[in-house]
GROMACS .gro file of C-alpha atoms in nm:
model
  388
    1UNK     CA    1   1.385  -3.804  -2.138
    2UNK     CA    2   1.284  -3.571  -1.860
    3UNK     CA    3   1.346  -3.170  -1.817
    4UNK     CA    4   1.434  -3.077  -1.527
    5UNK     CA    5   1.532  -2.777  -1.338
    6UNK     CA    6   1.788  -2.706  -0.998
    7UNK     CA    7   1.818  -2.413  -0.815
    8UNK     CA    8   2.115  -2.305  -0.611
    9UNK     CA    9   2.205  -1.931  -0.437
   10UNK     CA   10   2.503  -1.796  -0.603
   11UNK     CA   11   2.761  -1.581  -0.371
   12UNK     CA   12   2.931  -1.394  -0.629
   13UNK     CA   13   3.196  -1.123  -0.509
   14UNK     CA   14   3.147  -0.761  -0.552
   15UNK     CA   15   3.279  -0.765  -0.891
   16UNK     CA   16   3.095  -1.020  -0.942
   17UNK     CA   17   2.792  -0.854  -0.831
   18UNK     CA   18   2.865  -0.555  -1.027
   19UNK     CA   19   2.921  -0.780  -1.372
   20UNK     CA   20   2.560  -0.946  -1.299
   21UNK     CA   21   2.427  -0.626  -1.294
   22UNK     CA   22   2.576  -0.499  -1.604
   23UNK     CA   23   2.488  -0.836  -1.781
   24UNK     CA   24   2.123  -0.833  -1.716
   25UNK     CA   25   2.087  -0.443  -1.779
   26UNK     CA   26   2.221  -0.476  -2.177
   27UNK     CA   27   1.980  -0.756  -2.194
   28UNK     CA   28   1.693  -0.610  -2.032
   29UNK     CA   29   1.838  -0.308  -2.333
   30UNK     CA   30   1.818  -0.526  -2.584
   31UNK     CA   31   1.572  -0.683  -2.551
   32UNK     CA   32   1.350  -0.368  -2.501
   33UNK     CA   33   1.521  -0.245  -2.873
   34UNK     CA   34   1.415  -0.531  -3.045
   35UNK     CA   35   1.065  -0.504  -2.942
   36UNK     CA   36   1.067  -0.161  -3.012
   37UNK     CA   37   1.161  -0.216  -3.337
   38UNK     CA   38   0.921  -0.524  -3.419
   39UNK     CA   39   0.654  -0.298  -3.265
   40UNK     CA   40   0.726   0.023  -3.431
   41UNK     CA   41   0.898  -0.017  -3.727
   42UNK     CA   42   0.789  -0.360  -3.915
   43UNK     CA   43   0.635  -0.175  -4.170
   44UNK     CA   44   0.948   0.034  -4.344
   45UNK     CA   45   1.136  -0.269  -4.280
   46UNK     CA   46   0.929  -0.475  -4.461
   47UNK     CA   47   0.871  -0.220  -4.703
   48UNK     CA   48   1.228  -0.166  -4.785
   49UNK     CA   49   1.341  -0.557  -4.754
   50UNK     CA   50   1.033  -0.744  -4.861
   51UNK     CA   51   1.106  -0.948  -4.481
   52UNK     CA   52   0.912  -0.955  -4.165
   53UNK     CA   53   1.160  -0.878  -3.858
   54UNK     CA   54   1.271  -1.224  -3.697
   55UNK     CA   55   1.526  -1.363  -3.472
   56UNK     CA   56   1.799  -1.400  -3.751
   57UNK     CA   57   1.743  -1.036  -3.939
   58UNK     CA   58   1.752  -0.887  -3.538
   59UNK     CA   59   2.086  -1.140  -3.469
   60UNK     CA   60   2.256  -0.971  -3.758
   61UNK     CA   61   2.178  -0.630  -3.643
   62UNK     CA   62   2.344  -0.723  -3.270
   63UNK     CA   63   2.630  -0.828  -3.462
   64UNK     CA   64   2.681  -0.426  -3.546
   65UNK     CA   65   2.563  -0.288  -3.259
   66UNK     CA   66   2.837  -0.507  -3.054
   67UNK     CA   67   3.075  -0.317  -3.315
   68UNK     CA   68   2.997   0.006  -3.245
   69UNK     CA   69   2.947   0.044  -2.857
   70UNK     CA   70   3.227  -0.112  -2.652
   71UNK     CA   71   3.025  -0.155  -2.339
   72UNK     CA   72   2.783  -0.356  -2.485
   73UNK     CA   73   3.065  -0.562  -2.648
   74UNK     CA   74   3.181  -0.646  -2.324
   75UNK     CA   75   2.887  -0.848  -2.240
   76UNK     CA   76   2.901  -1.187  -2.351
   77UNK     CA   77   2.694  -1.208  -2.693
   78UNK     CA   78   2.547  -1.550  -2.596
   79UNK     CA   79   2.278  -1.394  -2.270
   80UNK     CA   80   2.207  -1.061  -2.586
   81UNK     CA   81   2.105  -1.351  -2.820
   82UNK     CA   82   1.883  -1.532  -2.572
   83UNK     CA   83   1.719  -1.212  -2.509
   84UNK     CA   84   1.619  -1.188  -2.863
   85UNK     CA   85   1.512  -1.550  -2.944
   86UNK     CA   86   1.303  -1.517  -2.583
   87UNK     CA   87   1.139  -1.215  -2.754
   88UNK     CA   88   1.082  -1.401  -3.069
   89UNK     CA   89   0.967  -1.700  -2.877
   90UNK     CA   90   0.702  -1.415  -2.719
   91UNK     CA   91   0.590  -1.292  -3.038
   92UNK     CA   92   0.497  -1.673  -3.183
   93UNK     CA   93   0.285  -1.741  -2.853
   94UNK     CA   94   0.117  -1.423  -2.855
   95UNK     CA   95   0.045  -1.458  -3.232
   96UNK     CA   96  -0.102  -1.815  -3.153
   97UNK     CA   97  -0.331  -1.683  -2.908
   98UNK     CA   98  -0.177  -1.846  -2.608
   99UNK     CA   99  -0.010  -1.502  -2.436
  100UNK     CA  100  -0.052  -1.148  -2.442
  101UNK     CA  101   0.172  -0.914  -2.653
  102UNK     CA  102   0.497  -0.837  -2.523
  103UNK     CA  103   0.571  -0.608  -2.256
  104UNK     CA  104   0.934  -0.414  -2.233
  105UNK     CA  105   1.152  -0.528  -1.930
  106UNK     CA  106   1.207  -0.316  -1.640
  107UNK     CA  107   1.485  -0.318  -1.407
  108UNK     CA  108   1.395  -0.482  -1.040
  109UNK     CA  109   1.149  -0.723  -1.243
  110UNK     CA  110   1.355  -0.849  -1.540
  111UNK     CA  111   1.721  -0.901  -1.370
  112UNK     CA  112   1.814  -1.188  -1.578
  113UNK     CA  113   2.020  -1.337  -1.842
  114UNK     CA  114   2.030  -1.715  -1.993
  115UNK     CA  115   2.428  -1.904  -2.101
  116UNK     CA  116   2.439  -2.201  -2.273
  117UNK     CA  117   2.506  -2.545  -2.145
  118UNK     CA  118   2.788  -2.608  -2.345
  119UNK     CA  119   2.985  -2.285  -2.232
  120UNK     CA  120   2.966  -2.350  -1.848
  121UNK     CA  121   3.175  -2.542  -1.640
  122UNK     CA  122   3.068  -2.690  -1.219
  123UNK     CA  123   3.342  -2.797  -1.009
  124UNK     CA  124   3.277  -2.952  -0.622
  125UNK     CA  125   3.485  -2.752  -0.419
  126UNK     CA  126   3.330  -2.987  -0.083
  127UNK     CA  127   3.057  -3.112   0.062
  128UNK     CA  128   2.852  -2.796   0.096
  129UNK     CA  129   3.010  -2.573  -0.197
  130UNK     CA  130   3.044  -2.617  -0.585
  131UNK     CA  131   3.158  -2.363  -0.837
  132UNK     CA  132   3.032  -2.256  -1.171
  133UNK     CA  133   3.233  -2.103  -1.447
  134UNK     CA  134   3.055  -1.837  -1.646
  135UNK     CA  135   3.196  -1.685  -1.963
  136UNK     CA  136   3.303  -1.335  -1.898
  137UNK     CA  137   3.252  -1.378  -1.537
  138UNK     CA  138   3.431  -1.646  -1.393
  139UNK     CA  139   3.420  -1.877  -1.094
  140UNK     CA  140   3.086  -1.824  -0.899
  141UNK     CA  141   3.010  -1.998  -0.584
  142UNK     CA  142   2.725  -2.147  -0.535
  143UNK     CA  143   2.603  -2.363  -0.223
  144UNK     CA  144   2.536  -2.743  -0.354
  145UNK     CA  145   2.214  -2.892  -0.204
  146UNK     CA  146   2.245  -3.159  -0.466
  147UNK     CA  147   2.406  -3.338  -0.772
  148UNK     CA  148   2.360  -3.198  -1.121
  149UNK     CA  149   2.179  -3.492  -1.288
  150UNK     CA  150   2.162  -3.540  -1.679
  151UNK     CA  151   2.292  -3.321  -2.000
  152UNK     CA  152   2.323  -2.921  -1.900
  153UNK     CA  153   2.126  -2.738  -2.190
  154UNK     CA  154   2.154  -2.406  -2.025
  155UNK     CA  155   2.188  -2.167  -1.698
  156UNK     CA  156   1.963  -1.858  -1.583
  157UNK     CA  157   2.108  -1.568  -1.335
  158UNK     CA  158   1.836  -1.459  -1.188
  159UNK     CA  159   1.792  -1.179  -0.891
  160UNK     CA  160   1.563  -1.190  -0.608
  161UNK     CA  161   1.494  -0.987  -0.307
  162UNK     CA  162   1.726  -1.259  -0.174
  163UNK     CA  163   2.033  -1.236  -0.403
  164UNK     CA  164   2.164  -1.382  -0.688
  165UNK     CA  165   2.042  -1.755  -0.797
  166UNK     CA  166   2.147  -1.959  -1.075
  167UNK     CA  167   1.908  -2.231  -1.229
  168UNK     CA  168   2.058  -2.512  -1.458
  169UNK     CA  169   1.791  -2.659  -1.691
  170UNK     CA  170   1.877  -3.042  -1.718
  171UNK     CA  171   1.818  -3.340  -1.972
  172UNK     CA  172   1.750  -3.631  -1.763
  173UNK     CA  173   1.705  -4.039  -1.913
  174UNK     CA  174   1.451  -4.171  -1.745
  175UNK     CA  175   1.243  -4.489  -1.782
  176UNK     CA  176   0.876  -4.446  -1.598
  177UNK     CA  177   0.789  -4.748  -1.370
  178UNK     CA  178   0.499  -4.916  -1.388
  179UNK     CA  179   0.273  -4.770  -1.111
  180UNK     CA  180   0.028  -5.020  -0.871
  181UNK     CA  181  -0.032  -4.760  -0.611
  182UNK     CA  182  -0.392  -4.688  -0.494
  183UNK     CA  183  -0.592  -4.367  -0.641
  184UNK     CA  184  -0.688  -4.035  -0.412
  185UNK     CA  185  -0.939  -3.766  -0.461
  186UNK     CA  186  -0.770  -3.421  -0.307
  187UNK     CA  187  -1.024  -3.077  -0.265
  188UNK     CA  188  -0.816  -2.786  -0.263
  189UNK     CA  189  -0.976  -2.505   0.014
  190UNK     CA  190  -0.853  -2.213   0.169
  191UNK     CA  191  -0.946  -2.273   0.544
  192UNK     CA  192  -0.710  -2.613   0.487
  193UNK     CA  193  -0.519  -2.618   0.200
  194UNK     CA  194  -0.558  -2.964   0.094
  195UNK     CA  195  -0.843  -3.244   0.219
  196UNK     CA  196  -0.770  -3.594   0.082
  197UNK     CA  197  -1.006  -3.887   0.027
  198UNK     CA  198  -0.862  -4.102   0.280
  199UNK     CA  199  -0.939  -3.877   0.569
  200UNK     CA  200  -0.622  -3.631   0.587
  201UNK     CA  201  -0.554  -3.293   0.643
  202UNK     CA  202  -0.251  -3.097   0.495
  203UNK     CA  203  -0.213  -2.711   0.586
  204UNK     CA  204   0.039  -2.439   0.505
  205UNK     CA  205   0.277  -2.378   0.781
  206UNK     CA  206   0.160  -2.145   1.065
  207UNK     CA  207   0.474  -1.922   1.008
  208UNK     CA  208   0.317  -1.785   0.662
  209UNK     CA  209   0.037  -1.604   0.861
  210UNK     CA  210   0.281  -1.405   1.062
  211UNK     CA  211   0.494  -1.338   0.764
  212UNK     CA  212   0.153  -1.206   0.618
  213UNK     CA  213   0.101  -0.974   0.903
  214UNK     CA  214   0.446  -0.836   0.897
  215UNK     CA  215   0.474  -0.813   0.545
  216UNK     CA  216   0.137  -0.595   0.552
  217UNK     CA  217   0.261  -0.394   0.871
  218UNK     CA  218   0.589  -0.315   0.615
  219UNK     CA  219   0.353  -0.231   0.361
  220UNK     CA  220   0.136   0.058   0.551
  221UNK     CA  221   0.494   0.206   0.658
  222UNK     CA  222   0.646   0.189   0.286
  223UNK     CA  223   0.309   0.378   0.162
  224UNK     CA  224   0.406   0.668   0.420
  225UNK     CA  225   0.777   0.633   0.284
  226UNK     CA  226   0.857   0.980   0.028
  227UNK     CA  227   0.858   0.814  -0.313
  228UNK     CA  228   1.206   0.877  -0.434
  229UNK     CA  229   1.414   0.850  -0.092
  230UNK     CA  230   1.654   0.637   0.020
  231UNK     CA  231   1.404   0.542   0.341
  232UNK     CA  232   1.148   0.510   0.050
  233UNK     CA  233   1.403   0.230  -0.127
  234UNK     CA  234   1.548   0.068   0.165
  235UNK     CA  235   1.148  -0.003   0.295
  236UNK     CA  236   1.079  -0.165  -0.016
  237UNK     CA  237   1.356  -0.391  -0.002
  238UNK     CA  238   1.232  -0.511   0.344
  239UNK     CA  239   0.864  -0.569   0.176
  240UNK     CA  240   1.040  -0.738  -0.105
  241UNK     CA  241   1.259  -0.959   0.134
  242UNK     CA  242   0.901  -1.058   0.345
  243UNK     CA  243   0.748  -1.145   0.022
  244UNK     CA  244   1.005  -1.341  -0.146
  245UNK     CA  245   1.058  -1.587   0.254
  246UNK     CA  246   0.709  -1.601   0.196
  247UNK     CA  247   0.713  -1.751  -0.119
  248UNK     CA  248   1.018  -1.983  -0.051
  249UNK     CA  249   0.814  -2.115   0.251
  250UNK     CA  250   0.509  -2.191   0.077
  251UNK     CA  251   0.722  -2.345  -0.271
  252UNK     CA  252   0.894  -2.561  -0.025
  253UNK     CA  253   0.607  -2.685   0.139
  254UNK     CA  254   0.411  -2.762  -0.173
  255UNK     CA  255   0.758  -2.958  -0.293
  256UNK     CA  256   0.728  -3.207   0.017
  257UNK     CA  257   0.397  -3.223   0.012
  258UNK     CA  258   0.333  -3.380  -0.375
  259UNK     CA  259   0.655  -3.567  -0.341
  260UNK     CA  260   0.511  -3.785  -0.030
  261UNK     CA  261   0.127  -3.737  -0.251
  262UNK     CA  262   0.351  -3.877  -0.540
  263UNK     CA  263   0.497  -4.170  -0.347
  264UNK     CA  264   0.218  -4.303  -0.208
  265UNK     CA  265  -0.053  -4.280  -0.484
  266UNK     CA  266  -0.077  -4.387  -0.839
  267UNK     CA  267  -0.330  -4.158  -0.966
  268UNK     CA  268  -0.483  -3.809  -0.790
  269UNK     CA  269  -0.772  -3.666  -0.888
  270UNK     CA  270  -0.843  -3.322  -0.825
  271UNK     CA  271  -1.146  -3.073  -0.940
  272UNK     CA  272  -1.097  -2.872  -1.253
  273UNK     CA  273  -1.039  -2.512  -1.128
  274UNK     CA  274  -1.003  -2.239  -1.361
  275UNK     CA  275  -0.815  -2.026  -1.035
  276UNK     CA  276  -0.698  -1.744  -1.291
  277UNK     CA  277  -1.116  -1.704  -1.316
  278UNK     CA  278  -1.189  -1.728  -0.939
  279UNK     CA  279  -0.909  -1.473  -0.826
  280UNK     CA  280  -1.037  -1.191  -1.090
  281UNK     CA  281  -1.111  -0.840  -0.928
  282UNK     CA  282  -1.467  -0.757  -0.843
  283UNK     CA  283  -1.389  -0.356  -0.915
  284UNK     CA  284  -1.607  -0.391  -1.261
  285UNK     CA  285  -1.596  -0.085  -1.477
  286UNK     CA  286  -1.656   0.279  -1.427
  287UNK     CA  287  -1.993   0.281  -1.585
  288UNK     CA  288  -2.090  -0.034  -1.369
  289UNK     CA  289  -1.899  -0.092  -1.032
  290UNK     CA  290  -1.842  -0.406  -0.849
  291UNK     CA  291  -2.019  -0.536  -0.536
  292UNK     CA  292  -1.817  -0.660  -0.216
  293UNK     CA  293  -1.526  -0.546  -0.375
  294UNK     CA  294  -1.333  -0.569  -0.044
  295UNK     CA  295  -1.480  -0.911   0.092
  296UNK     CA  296  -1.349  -1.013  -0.259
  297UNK     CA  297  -1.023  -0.885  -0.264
  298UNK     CA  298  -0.954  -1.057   0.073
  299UNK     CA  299  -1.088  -1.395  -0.103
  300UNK     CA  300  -0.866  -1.339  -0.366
  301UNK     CA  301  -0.587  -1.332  -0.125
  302UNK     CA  302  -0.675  -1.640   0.041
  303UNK     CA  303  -0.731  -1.825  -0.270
  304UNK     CA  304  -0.359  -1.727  -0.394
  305UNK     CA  305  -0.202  -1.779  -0.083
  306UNK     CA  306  -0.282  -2.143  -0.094
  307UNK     CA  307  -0.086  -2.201  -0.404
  308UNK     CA  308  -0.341  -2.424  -0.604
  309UNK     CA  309  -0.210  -2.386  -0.924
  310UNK     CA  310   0.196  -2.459  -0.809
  311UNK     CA  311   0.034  -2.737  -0.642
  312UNK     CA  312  -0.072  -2.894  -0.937
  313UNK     CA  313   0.251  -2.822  -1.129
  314UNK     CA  314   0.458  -2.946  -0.947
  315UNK     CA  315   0.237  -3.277  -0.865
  316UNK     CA  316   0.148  -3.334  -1.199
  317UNK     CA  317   0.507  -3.390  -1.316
  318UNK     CA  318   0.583  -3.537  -0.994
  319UNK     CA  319   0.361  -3.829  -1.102
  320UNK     CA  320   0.495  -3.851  -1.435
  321UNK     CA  321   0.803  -3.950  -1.271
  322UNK     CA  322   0.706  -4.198  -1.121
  323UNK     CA  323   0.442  -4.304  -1.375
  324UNK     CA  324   0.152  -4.183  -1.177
  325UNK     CA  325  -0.114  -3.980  -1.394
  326UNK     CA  326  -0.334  -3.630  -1.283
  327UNK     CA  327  -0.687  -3.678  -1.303
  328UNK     CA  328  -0.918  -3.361  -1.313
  329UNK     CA  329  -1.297  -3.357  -1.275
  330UNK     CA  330  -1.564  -3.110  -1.273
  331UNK     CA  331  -1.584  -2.885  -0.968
  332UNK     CA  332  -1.933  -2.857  -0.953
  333UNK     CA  333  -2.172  -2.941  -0.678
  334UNK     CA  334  -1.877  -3.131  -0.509
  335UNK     CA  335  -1.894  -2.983  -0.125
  336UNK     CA  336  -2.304  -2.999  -0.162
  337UNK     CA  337  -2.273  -3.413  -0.269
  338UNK     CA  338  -2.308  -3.628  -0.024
  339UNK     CA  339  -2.038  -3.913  -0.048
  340UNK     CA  340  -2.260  -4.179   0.132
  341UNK     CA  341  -2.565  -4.166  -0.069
  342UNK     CA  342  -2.511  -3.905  -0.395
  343UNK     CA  343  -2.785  -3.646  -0.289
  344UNK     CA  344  -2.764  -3.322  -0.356
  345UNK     CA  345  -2.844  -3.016  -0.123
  346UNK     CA  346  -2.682  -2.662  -0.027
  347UNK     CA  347  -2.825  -2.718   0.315
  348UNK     CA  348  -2.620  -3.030   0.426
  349UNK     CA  349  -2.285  -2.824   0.422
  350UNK     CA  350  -2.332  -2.692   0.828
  351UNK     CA  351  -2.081  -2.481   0.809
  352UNK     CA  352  -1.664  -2.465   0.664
  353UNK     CA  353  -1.555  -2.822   0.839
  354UNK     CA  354  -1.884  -2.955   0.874
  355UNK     CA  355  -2.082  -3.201   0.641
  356UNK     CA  356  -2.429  -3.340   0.748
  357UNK     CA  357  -2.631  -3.546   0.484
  358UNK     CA  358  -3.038  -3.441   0.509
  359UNK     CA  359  -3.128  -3.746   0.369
  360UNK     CA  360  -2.915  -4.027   0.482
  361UNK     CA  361  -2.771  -3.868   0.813
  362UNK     CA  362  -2.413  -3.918   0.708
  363UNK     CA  363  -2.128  -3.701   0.876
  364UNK     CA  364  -1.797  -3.570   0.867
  365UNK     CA  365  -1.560  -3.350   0.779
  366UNK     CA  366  -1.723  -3.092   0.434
  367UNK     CA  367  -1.306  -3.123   0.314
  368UNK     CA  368  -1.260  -3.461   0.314
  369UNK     CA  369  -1.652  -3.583   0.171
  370UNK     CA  370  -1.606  -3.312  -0.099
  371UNK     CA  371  -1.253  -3.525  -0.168
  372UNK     CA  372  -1.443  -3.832  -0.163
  373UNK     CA  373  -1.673  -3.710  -0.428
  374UNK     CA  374  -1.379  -3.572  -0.641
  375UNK     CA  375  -1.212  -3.946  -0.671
  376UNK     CA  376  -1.559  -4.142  -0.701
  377UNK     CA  377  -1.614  -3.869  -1.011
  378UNK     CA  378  -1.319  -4.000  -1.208
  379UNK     CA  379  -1.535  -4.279  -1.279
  380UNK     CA  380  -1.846  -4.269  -1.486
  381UNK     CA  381  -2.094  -4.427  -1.271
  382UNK     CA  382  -2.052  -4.184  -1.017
  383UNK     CA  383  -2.132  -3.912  -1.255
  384UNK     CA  384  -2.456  -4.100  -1.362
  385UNK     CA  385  -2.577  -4.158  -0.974
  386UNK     CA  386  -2.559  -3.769  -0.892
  387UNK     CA  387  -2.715  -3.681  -1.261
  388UNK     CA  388  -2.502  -3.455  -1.360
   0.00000   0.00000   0.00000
């Protein structure tokens, strides 16, 4: 049994519009009460009750404020009780030591609300257009890219700079092959995106560098924009609209790319890369500043442009699928190795693209040698030969 998730753009009327909104605003309102009320008031309730707060005690208490206000009785309690089990679900990872502590939702950021599986209905309408049936809502259209595969176990409306999207969480059988296919090492770089073992090249479409420069031109004219004004608002909707093509472009890409890395290779090795790390700010503190603050901001950039970490989502349970398995080594020394002979020197990297060994002589591309290193490191002996 695989999850899986699919992703379709709704195209809701204006009522329909106008219900969305209302929807994910009680939620977001909610949501933001119940964490005010964990946050703030845990200790009279626990004082007078002899209970922690949890997802049931808050339930019961939705129950009568759905009673007493008829506009929030008019949403659909299903989306108000996924907003409280979410925070609940919050609270236990931040308690574990795995997230931070909750933040309140704010509108623009948090437009969203969850259904059930079981209280949704699709319908084809053709070739190109399906329907979904939401409780309280109605039909939505929705443009079908592909078949709903497996057991619905629920549905998130979601808003982005683009419009409204719907994603259906799936239950999917599914038997893993047995997988024969050969092995790659793959360094992840900003100058090319991805440099595999057997020689290859893979970069981020061209068209993501002139979306940068727009989307930074936007920018400088939003910052002269009166905060407040309806020039202000309709500026940041264009930045927000160059952003989110931005994204789709480079998500796309990064889907085609470990599908066809997923079809052709049984197990990918890649270097161990703590990115959240190597993208922190360089500011420091007041009492101690930073040093090339700027030159690091702009690496930072780069770094998440490239998508490293989607990349190895989405490949990871790519290969999974197909019965391929994710290999991750140690990142060190690996563009200094020399793939030919094992030696290690700073000196023999020429420059970004170039490798040339000082001992043995041995050329070509700094990428694609540091990717050969990478895949000869999933193996012990390889380890032992460079002494590390």
């Amino acid at each position: 049994m695989i999850q899986r998730g699919y992703r379709f753009k709704l195209h809701p009327t204006a009522e329909q519009s106008e219900l969305f909104g209302q929807f994910s605003g009680v939620c977001r309102l909610v949501y933001n009460l119940a964490l005010e009320q964990r946050r703030d008031n845990w200790r009279n309730f626990k004082a007078r009750t002899g209970k922690n707060i949890s997802y049931p005690s808050q339930a019961r208490e939705l129950t009568t404020l759905r009673a007493e206000y008829d506009w929030i009785a008019a949403v659909h309690v299903t989306p108000l009780q996924q907003a409280l089990r979410d925070l609940d679900r919050a609270y236990q990872t931040f308690f574990k030591g795995i997230a931070k502590y909750p933040n309140p939702r704010k509108r623009g950021m948090s437009d969203t609300f969850r259904f059930q599986g079981r209280e949704l209905k699709t319908r084809k309408l053709n070739a190109k257009w399906s329907e979904v049936r939401l409780p309280k809502i109605g039909w939505v259209q929705y443009r079908d890219t592909r078949p709903l595969i497996g057991k619905l176990n629920n549905a998130t409306i979601s808003y982005a700079a683009n419009g409204w999207h719907i994603s259906f969480s799936l239950a999917i059988e599914h038997d893993a092959p047995a997988n024969t296919l050969p092995s790659v090492g793959i360094d992840r770089g900003v100058a090319q995106t991805l440099a595999l073992s057997t020689g290859e090249l893979m970069a981020l479409p061209d068209s993501l560098a002139a979306l940068e420069r727009r989307k930074r031109s936007a920018q400088r004219v939003l910052s002269r924009r009166k905060r407040g004004s309806a020039r202000h608002a309709k500026q940041r909707r264009r930045v927000a609209a160059l952003q989110s093509r931005s994204a789709r472009i480079r998500k796309d890409w990064h889907h085609r790319a470990t599908l066809d890395l997923s079809k052709r290779f049984g197990t990918v090795v890649l270097e161990n890369l703590n990115t959240k790390g190597m993208t922190a700010s360089a500011k420091g503190t007041a009492e101690c500043h930073g040093t090339n603050v700027r030159q690091k901001a702009g690496l930072n950039r780069s770094i998440l442009n490239q998508g490293w970490h989607i990349f190895e989502t989405l490949l990871n349970y790519k290969l999974e699928e197909r019965g391929g398995h994710l290999c991750k080594v140690p990142a060190q020394y690996t563009s200094q190795t020399c793939s030919e002979c094992g030696a290690v020197d700073r000196e023999s990297r020429e420059n970004q693209s170039s490798f040339r060994c000082r001992h043995c002589g041995h050329h070509m591309n700094a990428d694609n040698n540091a990717a050969l290193n990478i895949l000869r490191r999933n193996t012990s002996s390889k380890v032992v030969e460079e002494g590390h």
